[in-house]
Amino acid sequence: MKRYVPITIAFLALALFGSLYGNFYQHAKNDKTSDQVSQLQADNRKTKKKLSTTTRENKVLNSQIEGFKTYQNNKDKSQSELNFNNVANKFLTTMFTFEPDTYTNRKDSIKGLISNDLYNQYFPKNNNYGDANSVSSKLDKATIYTQSKQGDSMKGLAVVSFESKSGNNDWKKETDVYQLTFDTTTNQLTAVQNLGSSFKASDVE
């Protein structure tokens, strides 16, 4: 009987070890699952926060655009507005329509449409302008909403819908909203600010 005692003890020790290992493994697995759940919850909170921010920004942009629409719909176009629309459309068409081999041509095409300061922002002196990196772009639609003239300056919003692609990839549609500032004495754009692109064209039409 005594010779079976070591075997029994070894068996019990092995069983105990197996039980402890199983408990440890299950505990570790539960901790990992808990960490994954916590990470998913954190990611979900970030996504909700980002969505809330985007929604709020879109409301602000839509409010601005509606203000410009109201003014434009209630007033006949002045010569300044006509000049603004003409220059803005030429500028946007040039900047958003190009092929890889015509990309650098924009530098010459927009000269005269924008002020020297703005031109130097887009094309800094003593700086290699580079190329389009195989990107092609085409303007689908640009809608300009002008505001009342303030002295020699006039502001407006441009809702720009365009498509772009890299190499042989499919075309991707995008919509950006820009705030434009126009000098009515020189008939040139003096400032162009991108207000965002986190929405579809239908959101602002």
PDB file of N, CA and C in Angstrom, residues 27-72:
ATOM      1  N   HIS A  27      -8.332  33.090 -16.191  1.00  0.00           N
ATOM      2  CA  HIS A  27      -8.246  34.443 -15.646  1.00  0.00           C
ATOM      3  C   HIS A  27      -7.556  35.387 -16.635  1.00  0.00           C
ATOM      4  N   ALA A  28      -6.462  34.884 -17.231  1.00  0.00           N
ATOM      5  CA  ALA A  28      -5.745  35.687 -18.222  1.00  0.00           C
ATOM      6  C   ALA A  28      -6.620  35.970 -19.437  1.00  0.00           C
ATOM      7  N   LYS A  29      -7.377  34.936 -19.843  1.00  0.00           N
ATOM      8  CA  LYS A  29      -8.280  35.092 -20.987  1.00  0.00           C
ATOM      9  C   LYS A  29      -9.358  36.117 -20.680  1.00  0.00           C
ATOM     10  N   ASN A  30      -9.881  36.065 -19.442  1.00  0.00           N
ATOM     11  CA  ASN A  30     -10.916  37.026 -19.042  1.00  0.00           C
ATOM     12  C   ASN A  30     -10.360  38.446 -19.013  1.00  0.00           C
ATOM     13  N   ASP A  31      -9.090  38.567 -18.513  1.00  0.00           N
ATOM     14  CA  ASP A  31      -8.460  39.894 -18.483  1.00  0.00           C
ATOM     15  C   ASP A  31      -8.289  40.439 -19.892  1.00  0.00           C
ATOM     16  N   LYS A  32      -7.867  39.564 -20.829  1.00  0.00           N
ATOM     17  CA  LYS A  32      -7.673  39.988 -22.210  1.00  0.00           C
ATOM     18  C   LYS A  32      -8.996  40.421 -22.834  1.00  0.00           C
ATOM     19  N   THR A  33     -10.036  39.638 -22.562  1.00  0.00           N
ATOM     20  CA  THR A  33     -11.362  39.978 -23.086  1.00  0.00           C
ATOM     21  C   THR A  33     -11.838  41.301 -22.508  1.00  0.00           C
ATOM     22  N   SER A  34     -11.568  41.481 -21.203  1.00  0.00           N
ATOM     23  CA  SER A  34     -11.970  42.728 -20.548  1.00  0.00           C
ATOM     24  C   SER A  34     -11.234  43.923 -21.153  1.00  0.00           C
ATOM     25  N   ASP A  35      -9.923  43.724 -21.434  1.00  0.00           N
ATOM     26  CA  ASP A  35      -9.140  44.803 -22.058  1.00  0.00           C
ATOM     27  C   ASP A  35      -9.675  45.133 -23.444  1.00  0.00           C
ATOM     28  N   GLN A  36     -10.041  44.080 -24.198  1.00  0.00           N
ATOM     29  CA  GLN A  36     -10.577  44.289 -25.543  1.00  0.00           C
ATOM     30  C   GLN A  36     -11.902  45.042 -25.483  1.00  0.00           C
ATOM     31  N   VAL A  37     -12.752  44.678 -24.531  1.00  0.00           N
ATOM     32  CA  VAL A  37     -14.040  45.362 -24.366  1.00  0.00           C
ATOM     33  C   VAL A  37     -13.812  46.822 -24.004  1.00  0.00           C
ATOM     34  N   SER A  38     -12.859  47.070 -23.082  1.00  0.00           N
ATOM     35  CA  SER A  38     -12.559  48.441 -22.676  1.00  0.00           C
ATOM     36  C   SER A  38     -12.050  49.266 -23.853  1.00  0.00           C
ATOM     37  N   GLN A  39     -11.185  48.638 -24.697  1.00  0.00           N
ATOM     38  CA  GLN A  39     -10.663  49.341 -25.858  1.00  0.00           C
ATOM     39  C   GLN A  39     -11.766  49.654 -26.852  1.00  0.00           C
ATOM     40  N   LEU A  40     -12.666  48.681 -27.065  1.00  0.00           N
ATOM     41  CA  LEU A  40     -13.792  48.904 -27.979  1.00  0.00           C
ATOM     42  C   LEU A  40     -14.694  50.028 -27.471  1.00  0.00           C
ATOM     43  N   GLN A  41     -14.907  50.046 -26.162  1.00  0.00           N
ATOM     44  CA  GLN A  41     -15.739  51.109 -25.580  1.00  0.00           C
ATOM     45  C   GLN A  41     -15.064  52.471 -25.752  1.00  0.00           C
ATOM     46  N   ALA A  42     -13.732  52.497 -25.539  1.00  0.00           N
ATOM     47  CA  ALA A  42     -12.992  53.753 -25.715  1.00  0.00           C
ATOM     48  C   ALA A  42     -13.039  54.208 -27.168  1.00  0.00           C
ATOM     49  N   ASP A  43     -12.847  53.268 -28.113  1.00  0.00           N
ATOM     50  CA  ASP A  43     -12.916  53.597 -29.538  1.00  0.00           C
ATOM     51  C   ASP A  43     -14.299  54.109 -29.904  1.00  0.00           C
ATOM     52  N   ASN A  44     -15.330  53.493 -29.306  1.00  0.00           N
ATOM     53  CA  ASN A  44     -16.700  53.903 -29.597  1.00  0.00           C
ATOM     54  C   ASN A  44     -16.963  55.317 -29.104  1.00  0.00           C
ATOM     55  N   ARG A  45     -16.407  55.645 -27.917  1.00  0.00           N
ATOM     56  CA  ARG A  45     -16.572  57.010 -27.388  1.00  0.00           C
ATOM     57  C   ARG A  45     -15.870  58.027 -28.289  1.00  0.00           C
ATOM     58  N   LYS A  46     -14.661  57.669 -28.790  1.00  0.00           N
ATOM     59  CA  LYS A  46     -13.924  58.562 -29.685  1.00  0.00           C
ATOM     60  C   LYS A  46     -14.695  58.787 -30.981  1.00  0.00           C
ATOM     61  N   THR A  47     -15.272  57.683 -31.526  1.00  0.00           N
ATOM     62  CA  THR A  47     -16.030  57.778 -32.763  1.00  0.00           C
ATOM     63  C   THR A  47     -17.260  58.670 -32.590  1.00  0.00           C
ATOM     64  N   LYS A  48     -17.964  58.496 -31.467  1.00  0.00           N
ATOM     65  CA  LYS A  48     -19.138  59.323 -31.192  1.00  0.00           C
ATOM     66  C   LYS A  48     -18.755  60.793 -31.044  1.00  0.00           C
ATOM     67  N   LYS A  49     -17.615  61.051 -30.381  1.00  0.00           N
ATOM     68  CA  LYS A  49     -17.149  62.422 -30.187  1.00  0.00           C
ATOM     69  C   LYS A  49     -16.794  63.057 -31.522  1.00  0.00           C
ATOM     70  N   LYS A  50     -16.098  62.274 -32.385  1.00  0.00           N
ATOM     71  CA  LYS A  50     -15.711  62.777 -33.702  1.00  0.00           C
ATOM     72  C   LYS A  50     -16.946  63.059 -34.554  1.00  0.00           C
ATOM     73  N   LEU A  51     -17.927  62.136 -34.487  1.00  0.00           N
ATOM     74  CA  LEU A  51     -19.162  62.319 -35.247  1.00  0.00           C
ATOM     75  C   LEU A  51     -19.907  63.556 -34.773  1.00  0.00           C
ATOM     76  N   SER A  52     -19.920  63.757 -33.449  1.00  0.00           N
ATOM     77  CA  SER A  52     -20.593  64.922 -32.893  1.00  0.00           C
ATOM     78  C   SER A  52     -19.920  66.211 -33.359  1.00  0.00           C
ATOM     79  N   THR A  53     -18.567  66.193 -33.367  1.00  0.00           N
ATOM     80  CA  THR A  53     -17.816  67.371 -33.812  1.00  0.00           C
ATOM     81  C   THR A  53     -18.087  67.655 -35.285  1.00  0.00           C
ATOM     82  N   THR A  54     -18.071  66.590 -36.101  1.00  0.00           N
ATOM     83  CA  THR A  54     -18.319  66.739 -37.531  1.00  0.00           C
ATOM     84  C   THR A  54     -19.716  67.278 -37.789  1.00  0.00           C
ATOM     85  N   THR A  55     -20.701  66.751 -37.063  1.00  0.00           N
ATOM     86  CA  THR A  55     -22.083  67.211 -37.216  1.00  0.00           C
ATOM     87  C   THR A  55     -22.210  68.684 -36.854  1.00  0.00           C
ATOM     88  N   ARG A  56     -21.529  69.073 -35.769  1.00  0.00           N
ATOM     89  CA  ARG A  56     -21.572  70.471 -35.327  1.00  0.00           C
ATOM     90  C   ARG A  56     -20.921  71.389 -36.364  1.00  0.00           C
ATOM     91  N   GLU A  57     -19.775  70.947 -36.923  1.00  0.00           N
ATOM     92  CA  GLU A  57     -19.097  71.744 -37.948  1.00  0.00           C
ATOM     93  C   GLU A  57     -19.964  71.888 -39.186  1.00  0.00           C
ATOM     94  N   ASN A  58     -20.629  70.801 -39.567  1.00  0.00           N
ATOM     95  CA  ASN A  58     -21.498  70.856 -40.741  1.00  0.00           C
ATOM     96  C   ASN A  58     -22.657  71.822 -40.537  1.00  0.00           C
ATOM     97  N   LYS A  59     -23.199  71.859 -39.314  1.00  0.00           N
ATOM     98  CA  LYS A  59     -24.297  72.773 -39.026  1.00  0.00           C
ATOM     99  C   LYS A  59     -23.838  74.216 -39.165  1.00  0.00           C
ATOM    100  N   VAL A  60     -22.617  74.495 -38.676  1.00  0.00           N
ATOM    101  CA  VAL A  60     -22.068  75.847 -38.780  1.00  0.00           C
ATOM    102  C   VAL A  60     -21.869  76.224 -40.240  1.00  0.00           C
ATOM    103  N   LEU A  61     -21.293  75.299 -41.022  1.00  0.00           N
ATOM    104  CA  LEU A  61     -21.069  75.563 -42.441  1.00  0.00           C
ATOM    105  C   LEU A  61     -22.387  75.755 -43.176  1.00  0.00           C
ATOM    106  N   ASN A  62     -23.343  74.889 -42.895  1.00  0.00           N
ATOM    107  CA  ASN A  62     -24.646  75.009 -43.549  1.00  0.00           C
ATOM    108  C   ASN A  62     -25.327  76.326 -43.203  1.00  0.00           C
ATOM    109  N   SER A  63     -25.151  76.756 -41.950  1.00  0.00           N
ATOM    110  CA  SER A  63     -25.725  78.038 -41.529  1.00  0.00           C
ATOM    111  C   SER A  63     -25.087  79.188 -42.293  1.00  0.00           C
ATOM    112  N   GLN A  64     -23.754  79.115 -42.469  1.00  0.00           N
ATOM    113  CA  GLN A  64     -23.055  80.156 -43.224  1.00  0.00           C
ATOM    114  C   GLN A  64     -23.534  80.180 -44.674  1.00  0.00           C
ATOM    115  N   ILE A  65     -23.634  79.004 -45.260  1.00  0.00           N
ATOM    116  CA  ILE A  65     -24.046  78.911 -46.665  1.00  0.00           C
ATOM    117  C   ILE A  65     -25.469  79.419 -46.847  1.00  0.00           C
ATOM    118  N   GLU A  66     -26.348  79.076 -45.916  1.00  0.00           N
ATOM    119  CA  GLU A  66     -27.729  79.541 -46.008  1.00  0.00           C
ATOM    120  C   GLU A  66     -27.783  81.061 -45.935  1.00  0.00           C
ATOM    121  N   GLY A  67     -26.903  81.664 -45.112  1.00  0.00           N
ATOM    122  CA  GLY A  67     -26.852  83.114 -45.027  1.00  0.00           C
ATOM    123  C   GLY A  67     -26.438  83.740 -46.347  1.00  0.00           C
ATOM    124  N   PHE A  68     -25.460  83.134 -47.003  1.00  0.00           N
ATOM    125  CA  PHE A  68     -25.013  83.617 -48.300  1.00  0.00           C
ATOM    126  C   PHE A  68     -26.108  83.410 -49.354  1.00  0.00           C
ATOM    127  N   LYS A  69     -26.800  82.276 -49.278  1.00  0.00           N
ATOM    128  CA  LYS A  69     -27.879  81.996 -50.232  1.00  0.00           C
ATOM    129  C   LYS A  69     -28.982  83.039 -50.105  1.00  0.00           C
ATOM    130  N   THR A  70     -29.341  83.356 -48.857  1.00  0.00           N
ATOM    131  CA  THR A  70     -30.417  84.313 -48.630  1.00  0.00           C
ATOM    132  C   THR A  70     -30.080  85.659 -49.239  1.00  0.00           C
ATOM    133  N   TYR A  71     -28.850  86.109 -49.026  1.00  0.00           N
ATOM    134  CA  TYR A  71     -28.441  87.397 -49.592  1.00  0.00           C
ATOM    135  C   TYR A  71     -28.457  87.345 -51.108  1.00  0.00           C
ATOM    136  N   GLN A  72     -27.899  86.256 -51.656  1.00  0.00           N
ATOM    137  CA  GLN A  72     -27.780  86.164 -53.108  1.00  0.00           C
ATOM    138  C   GLN A  72     -29.138  86.071 -53.789  1.00  0.00           C
TER     139      GLN A  72
END
